[in-house]
Short mmCIF file of C-alpha atoms in Angstrom, two decimals:
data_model
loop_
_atom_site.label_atom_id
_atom_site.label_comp_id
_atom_site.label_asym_id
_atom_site.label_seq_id
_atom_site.Cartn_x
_atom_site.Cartn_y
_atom_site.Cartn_z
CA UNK A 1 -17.92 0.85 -2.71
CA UNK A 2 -14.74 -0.98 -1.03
CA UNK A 3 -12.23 0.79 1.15
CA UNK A 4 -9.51 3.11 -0.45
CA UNK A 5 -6.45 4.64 0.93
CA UNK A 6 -5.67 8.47 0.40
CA UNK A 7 -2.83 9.46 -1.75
CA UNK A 8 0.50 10.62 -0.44
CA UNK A 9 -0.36 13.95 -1.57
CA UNK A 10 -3.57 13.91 0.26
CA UNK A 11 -1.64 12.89 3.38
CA UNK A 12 0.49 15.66 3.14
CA UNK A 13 -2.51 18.10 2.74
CA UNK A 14 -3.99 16.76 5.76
CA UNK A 15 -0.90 17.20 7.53
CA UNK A 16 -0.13 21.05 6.28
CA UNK A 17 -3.64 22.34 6.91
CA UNK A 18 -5.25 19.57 9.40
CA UNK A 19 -8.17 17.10 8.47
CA UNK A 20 -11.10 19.07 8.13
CA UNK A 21 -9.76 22.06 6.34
CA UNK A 22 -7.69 20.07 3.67
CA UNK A 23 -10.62 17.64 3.27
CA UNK A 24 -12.53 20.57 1.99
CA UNK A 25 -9.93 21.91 -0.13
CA UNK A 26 -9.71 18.26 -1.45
CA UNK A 27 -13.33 18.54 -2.11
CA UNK A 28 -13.18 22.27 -4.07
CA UNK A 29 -9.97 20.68 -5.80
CA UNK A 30 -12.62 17.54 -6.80
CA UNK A 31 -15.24 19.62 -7.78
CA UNK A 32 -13.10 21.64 -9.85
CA UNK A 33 -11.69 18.27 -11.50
CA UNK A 34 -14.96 16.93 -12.46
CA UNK A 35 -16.50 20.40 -13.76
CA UNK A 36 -13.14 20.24 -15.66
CA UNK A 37 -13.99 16.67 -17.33
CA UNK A 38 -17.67 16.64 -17.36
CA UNK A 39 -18.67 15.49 -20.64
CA UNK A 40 -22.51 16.57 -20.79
CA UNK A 41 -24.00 19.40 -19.49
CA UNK A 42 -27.00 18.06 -19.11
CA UNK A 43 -26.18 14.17 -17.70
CA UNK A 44 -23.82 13.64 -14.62
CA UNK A 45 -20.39 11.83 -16.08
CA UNK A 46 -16.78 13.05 -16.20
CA UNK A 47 -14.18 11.38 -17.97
CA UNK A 48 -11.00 10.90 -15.56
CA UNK A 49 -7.85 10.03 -18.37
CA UNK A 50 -5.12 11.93 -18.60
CA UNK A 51 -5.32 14.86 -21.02
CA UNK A 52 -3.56 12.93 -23.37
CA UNK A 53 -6.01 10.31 -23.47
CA UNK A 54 -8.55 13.09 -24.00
CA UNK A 55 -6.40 14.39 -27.11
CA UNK A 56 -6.47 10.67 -28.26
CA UNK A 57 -10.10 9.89 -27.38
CA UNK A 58 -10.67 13.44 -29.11
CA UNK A 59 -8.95 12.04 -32.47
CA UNK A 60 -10.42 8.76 -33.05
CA UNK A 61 -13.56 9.95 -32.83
CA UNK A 62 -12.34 12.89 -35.22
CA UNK A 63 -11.15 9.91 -37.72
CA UNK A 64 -14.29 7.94 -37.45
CA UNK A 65 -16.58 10.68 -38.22
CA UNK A 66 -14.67 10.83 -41.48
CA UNK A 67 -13.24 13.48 -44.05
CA UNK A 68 -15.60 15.51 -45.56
CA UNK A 69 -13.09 16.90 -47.93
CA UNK A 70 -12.77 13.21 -49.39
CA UNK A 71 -15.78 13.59 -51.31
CA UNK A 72 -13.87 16.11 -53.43
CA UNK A 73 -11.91 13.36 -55.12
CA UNK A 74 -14.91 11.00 -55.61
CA UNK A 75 -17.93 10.96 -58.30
CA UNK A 76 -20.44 12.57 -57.89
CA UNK A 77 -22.26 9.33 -57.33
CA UNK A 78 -19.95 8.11 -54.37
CA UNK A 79 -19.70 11.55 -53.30
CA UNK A 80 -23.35 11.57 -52.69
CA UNK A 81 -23.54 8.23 -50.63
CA UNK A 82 -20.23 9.17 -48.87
CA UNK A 83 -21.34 12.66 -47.39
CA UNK A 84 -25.00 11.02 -46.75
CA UNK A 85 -22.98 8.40 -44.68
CA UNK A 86 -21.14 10.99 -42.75
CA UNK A 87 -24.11 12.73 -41.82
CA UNK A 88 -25.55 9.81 -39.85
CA UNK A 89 -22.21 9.07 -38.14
CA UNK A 90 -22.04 12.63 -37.42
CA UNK A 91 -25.33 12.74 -36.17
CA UNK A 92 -23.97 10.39 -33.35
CA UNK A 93 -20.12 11.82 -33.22
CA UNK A 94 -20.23 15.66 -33.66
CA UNK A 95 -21.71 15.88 -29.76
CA UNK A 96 -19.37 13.87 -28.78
CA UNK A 97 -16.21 15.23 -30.38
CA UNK A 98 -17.92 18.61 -29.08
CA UNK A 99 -17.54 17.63 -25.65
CA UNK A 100 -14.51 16.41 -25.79
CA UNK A 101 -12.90 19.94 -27.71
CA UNK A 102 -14.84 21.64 -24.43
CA UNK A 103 -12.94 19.33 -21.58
CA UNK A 104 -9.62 20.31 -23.73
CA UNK A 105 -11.10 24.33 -24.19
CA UNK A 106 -11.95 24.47 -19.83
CA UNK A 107 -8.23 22.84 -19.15
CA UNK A 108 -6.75 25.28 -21.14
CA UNK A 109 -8.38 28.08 -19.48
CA UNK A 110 -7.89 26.68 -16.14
CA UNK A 111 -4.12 26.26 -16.83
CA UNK A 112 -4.33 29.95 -18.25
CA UNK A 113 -5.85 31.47 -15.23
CA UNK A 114 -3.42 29.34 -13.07
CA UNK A 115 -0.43 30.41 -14.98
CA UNK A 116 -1.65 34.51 -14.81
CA UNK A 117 -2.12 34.04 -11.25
CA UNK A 118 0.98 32.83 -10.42
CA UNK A 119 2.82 35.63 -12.34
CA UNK A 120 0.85 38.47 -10.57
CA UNK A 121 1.83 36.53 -7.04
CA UNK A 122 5.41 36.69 -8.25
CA UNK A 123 5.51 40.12 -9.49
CA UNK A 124 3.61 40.93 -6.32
CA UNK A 125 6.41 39.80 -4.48
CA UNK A 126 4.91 35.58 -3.30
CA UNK A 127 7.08 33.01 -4.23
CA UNK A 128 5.75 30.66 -1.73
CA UNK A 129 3.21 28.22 -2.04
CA UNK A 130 0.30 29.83 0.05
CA UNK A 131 -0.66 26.06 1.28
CA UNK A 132 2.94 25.60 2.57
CA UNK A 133 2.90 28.73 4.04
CA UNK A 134 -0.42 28.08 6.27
CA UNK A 135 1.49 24.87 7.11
CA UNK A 136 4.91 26.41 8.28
CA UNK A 137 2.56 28.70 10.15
CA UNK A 138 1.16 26.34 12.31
CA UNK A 139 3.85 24.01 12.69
CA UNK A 140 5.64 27.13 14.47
CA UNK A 141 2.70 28.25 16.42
CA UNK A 142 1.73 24.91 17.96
CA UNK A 143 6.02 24.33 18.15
CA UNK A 144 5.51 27.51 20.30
CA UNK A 145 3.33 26.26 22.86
CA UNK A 146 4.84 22.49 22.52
CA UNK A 147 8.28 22.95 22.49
CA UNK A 148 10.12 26.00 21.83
CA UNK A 149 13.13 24.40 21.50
CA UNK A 150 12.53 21.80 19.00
CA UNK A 151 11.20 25.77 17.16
CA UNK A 152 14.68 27.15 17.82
CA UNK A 153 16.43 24.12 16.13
CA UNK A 154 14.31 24.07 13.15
CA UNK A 155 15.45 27.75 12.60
CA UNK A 156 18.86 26.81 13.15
CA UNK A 157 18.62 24.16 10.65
CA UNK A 158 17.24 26.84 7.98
CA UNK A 159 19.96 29.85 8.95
CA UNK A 160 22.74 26.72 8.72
CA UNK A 161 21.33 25.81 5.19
CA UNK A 162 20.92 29.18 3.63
CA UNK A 163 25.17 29.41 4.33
CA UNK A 164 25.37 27.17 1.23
CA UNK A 165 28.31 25.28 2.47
CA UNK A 166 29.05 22.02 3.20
CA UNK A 167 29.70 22.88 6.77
CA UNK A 168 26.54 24.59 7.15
CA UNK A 169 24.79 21.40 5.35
CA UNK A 170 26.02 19.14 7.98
CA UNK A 171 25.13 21.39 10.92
CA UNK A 172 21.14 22.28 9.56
CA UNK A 173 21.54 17.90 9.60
CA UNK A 174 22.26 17.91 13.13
CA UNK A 175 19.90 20.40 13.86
CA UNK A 176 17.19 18.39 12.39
CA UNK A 177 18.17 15.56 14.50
CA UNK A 178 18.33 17.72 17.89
CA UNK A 179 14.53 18.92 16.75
CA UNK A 180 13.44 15.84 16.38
CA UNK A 181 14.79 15.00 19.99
CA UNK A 182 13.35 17.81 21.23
CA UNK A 183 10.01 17.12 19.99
CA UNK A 184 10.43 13.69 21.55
CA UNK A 185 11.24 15.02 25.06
CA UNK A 186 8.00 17.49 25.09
CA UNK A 187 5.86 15.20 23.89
CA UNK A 188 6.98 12.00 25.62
CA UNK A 189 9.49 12.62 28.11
CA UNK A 190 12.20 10.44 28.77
CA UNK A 191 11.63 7.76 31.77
CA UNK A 192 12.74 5.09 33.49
CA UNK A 193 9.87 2.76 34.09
CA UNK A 194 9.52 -0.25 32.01
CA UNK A 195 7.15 0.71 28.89
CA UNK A 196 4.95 -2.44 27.30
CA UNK A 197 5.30 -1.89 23.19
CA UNK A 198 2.78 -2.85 20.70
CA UNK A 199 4.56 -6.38 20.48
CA UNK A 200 4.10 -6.60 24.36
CA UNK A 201 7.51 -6.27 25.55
CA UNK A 202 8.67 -4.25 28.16
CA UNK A 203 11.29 -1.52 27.43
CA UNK A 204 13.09 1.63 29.46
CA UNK A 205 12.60 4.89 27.01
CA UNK A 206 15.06 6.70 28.48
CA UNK A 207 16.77 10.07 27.03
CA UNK A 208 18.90 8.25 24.07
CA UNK A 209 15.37 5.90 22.37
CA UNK A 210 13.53 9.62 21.22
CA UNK A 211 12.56 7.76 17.94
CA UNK A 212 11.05 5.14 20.00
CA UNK A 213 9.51 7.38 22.78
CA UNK A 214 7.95 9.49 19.50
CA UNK A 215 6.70 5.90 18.26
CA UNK A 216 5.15 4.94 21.37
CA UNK A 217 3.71 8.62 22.08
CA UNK A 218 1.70 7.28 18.39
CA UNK A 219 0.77 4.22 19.83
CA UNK A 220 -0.50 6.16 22.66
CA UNK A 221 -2.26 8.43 20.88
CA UNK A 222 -3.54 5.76 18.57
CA UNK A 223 -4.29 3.20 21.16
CA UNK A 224 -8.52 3.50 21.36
CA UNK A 225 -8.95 3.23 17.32
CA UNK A 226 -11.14 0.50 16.53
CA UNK A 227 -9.07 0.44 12.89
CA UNK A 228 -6.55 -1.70 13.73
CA UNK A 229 -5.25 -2.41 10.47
CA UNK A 230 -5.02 1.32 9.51
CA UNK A 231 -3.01 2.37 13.18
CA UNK A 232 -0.61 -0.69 12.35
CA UNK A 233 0.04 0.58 8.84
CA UNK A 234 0.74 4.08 10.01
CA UNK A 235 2.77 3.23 12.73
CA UNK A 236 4.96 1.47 10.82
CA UNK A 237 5.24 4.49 8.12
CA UNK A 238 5.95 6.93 11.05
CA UNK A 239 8.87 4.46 12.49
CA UNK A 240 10.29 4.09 9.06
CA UNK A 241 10.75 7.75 7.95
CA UNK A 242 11.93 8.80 11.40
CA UNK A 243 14.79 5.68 11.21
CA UNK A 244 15.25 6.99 7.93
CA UNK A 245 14.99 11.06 8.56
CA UNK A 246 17.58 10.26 11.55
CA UNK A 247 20.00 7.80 9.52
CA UNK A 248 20.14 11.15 6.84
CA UNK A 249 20.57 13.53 9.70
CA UNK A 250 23.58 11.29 11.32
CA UNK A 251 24.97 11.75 8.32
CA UNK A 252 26.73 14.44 8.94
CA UNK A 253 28.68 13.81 11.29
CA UNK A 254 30.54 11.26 9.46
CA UNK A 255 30.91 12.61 5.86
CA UNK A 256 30.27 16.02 3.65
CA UNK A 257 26.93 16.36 2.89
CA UNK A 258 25.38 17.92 -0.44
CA UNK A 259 22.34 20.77 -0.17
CA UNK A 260 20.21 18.18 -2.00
CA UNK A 261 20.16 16.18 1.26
CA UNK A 262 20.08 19.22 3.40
CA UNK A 263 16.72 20.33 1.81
CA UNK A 264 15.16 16.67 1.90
CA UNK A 265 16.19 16.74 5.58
CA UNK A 266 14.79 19.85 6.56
CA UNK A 267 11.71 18.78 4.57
CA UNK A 268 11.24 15.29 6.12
CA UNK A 269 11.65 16.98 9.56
CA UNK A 270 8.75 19.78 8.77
CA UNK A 271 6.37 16.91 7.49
CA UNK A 272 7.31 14.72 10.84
CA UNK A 273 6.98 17.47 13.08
CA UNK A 274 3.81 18.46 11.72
CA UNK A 275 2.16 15.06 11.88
CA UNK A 276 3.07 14.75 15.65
CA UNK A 277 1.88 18.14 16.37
CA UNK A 278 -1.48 16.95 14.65
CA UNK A 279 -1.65 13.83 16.90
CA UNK A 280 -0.98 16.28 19.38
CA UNK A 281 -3.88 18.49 18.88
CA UNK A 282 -6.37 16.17 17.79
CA UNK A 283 -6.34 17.28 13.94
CA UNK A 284 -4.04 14.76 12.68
CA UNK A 285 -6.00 12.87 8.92
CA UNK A 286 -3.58 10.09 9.33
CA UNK A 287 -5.78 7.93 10.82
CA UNK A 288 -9.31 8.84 9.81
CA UNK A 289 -12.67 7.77 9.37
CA UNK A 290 -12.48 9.95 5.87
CA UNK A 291 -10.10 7.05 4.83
CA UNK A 292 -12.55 4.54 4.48
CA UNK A 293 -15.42 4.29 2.82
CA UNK A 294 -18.07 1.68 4.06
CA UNK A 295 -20.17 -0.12 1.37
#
């Protein structure tokens, strides 16, 4: 088996609920997938196309095991050797189209049981995601103990969105920004001593480089893993969203901002956040033996 790489969505798991507890709701998720597509009961095998390519997978084999109907409109000679014909195809087919009609019969179900759930958690009152909300949980907790007051800016960026005005968009911004700083300053404090970077130059991280004291807090944290490759590649995808999270948040100070960029602000922030508090704690999946798989 060669190495893979995790999806984004797995990534964002790990980062919500921590390695070990969103590998194994990976795993129940995998399970569930594979009991979904399994196409004999009795021999291991799942099929892993899209339902679509089950409904079309589904048909030809529908269309090659024939019409029985057709003999209708034949003699009686042809209908003879026709219907004999169809019964050694089917012979081969009907199990398979069989299996196929039961991955479409268990999707429908699951979908069905998804859907009622979902309607009793919103007549019940739960409209959030109950993955999110484990993850908002401990991104406050651990922001508790951290820093408090990179907590009291992220709740100053959500009470400045919920005003729904474009004044209130551009201050939960700024707020996001001032979190991120203060995240920065708990975790790697501001100093005045020369720092050696990854590219081995030496550079003060004083109180205005946060997005580079946060990098090098990675590098830091990173520093001892044998998978070079893998720290390199995350590294760079941490320094890209936060240049990117803190180009959106300077935003507004210079123009009016829109609630769609308010929202993917806030959101980059929460995902950030959370992946430094999991470097912090020692739970972080973004660099993981889980990612590769040795032959």
């Amino acid at each position: 088996m060669t190495a893979t790489r995790d999806t984004g969505a797995a990534d964002k798991l790990r980062t919500l609920l921590g390695k070990n507890e969103a590998n194994r709701v990976l795993g129940e998720r995998l399970d569930r997938y594979l009991h979904h597509r399994k196409v004999s009961p009795e021999k291991d095998g799942s099929f892993a196309g899209s339902i679509d390519a089950v409904e079309q997978h589904l048909q030809k084999l529908r269309t090659a095991a024939g019409d029985p109907t057709a003999a209708q409109h034949m003699t009686q000679i042809d209908a003879y050797f026709y219907l004999e014909k169809l019964d050694k195809i089917g012979a081969k087919l009907l199990p398979q189209i069989a299996a196929f009609e039961n991955i479409l019969n268990r999707v429908r179900q699951s979908v069905h049981d998804y859907l009622v759930e979902a309607e009793s958690e919103l007549l019940s009152g739960q409209t959030e995601s109950t993955l999110f909300t484990r993850g908002e949980s401990y991104v406050v907790e651990r922001l508790q103990q951290v820093s408090p007051d990179a907590l009291e800016k992220y709740r100053a960026a959500e009470q400045r969105l919920s005003e729904g005005s474009p004044e209130g968009y551009a201050q939960a911004l700024a707020s996001c920004r001032r979190m991120i700083k203060a995240l920065a300053d708990a975790l790697y404090p501001p100093s005045s001593v020369p720092i050696k970077g990854s590219d081995g130059k030496e550079r003060i991280l004083g109180d205005d480089q946060f997005l580079n004291r946060l990098v090098q807090y990675a590098i830091d944290k990173f520093g001892k893993n044998t998978h070079v490759k893998l720290v390199e590649e995350t590294l760079q995808g941490l320094g890209n969203r936060l240049n990117k999270l803190n180009s959106l948040a300077s935003k507004g100070v210079h123009q009016e901002v829109s609630v769609v960029e308010a929202e993917s602000c806030l959101t980059w922030t929460f995902f950030l956040t959370a992946d430094f508090l999991r470097l912090e704690d020692g739970t972080s999946g973004l660099i993981t033996a889980d990612k590769i798989a040795n032959t």
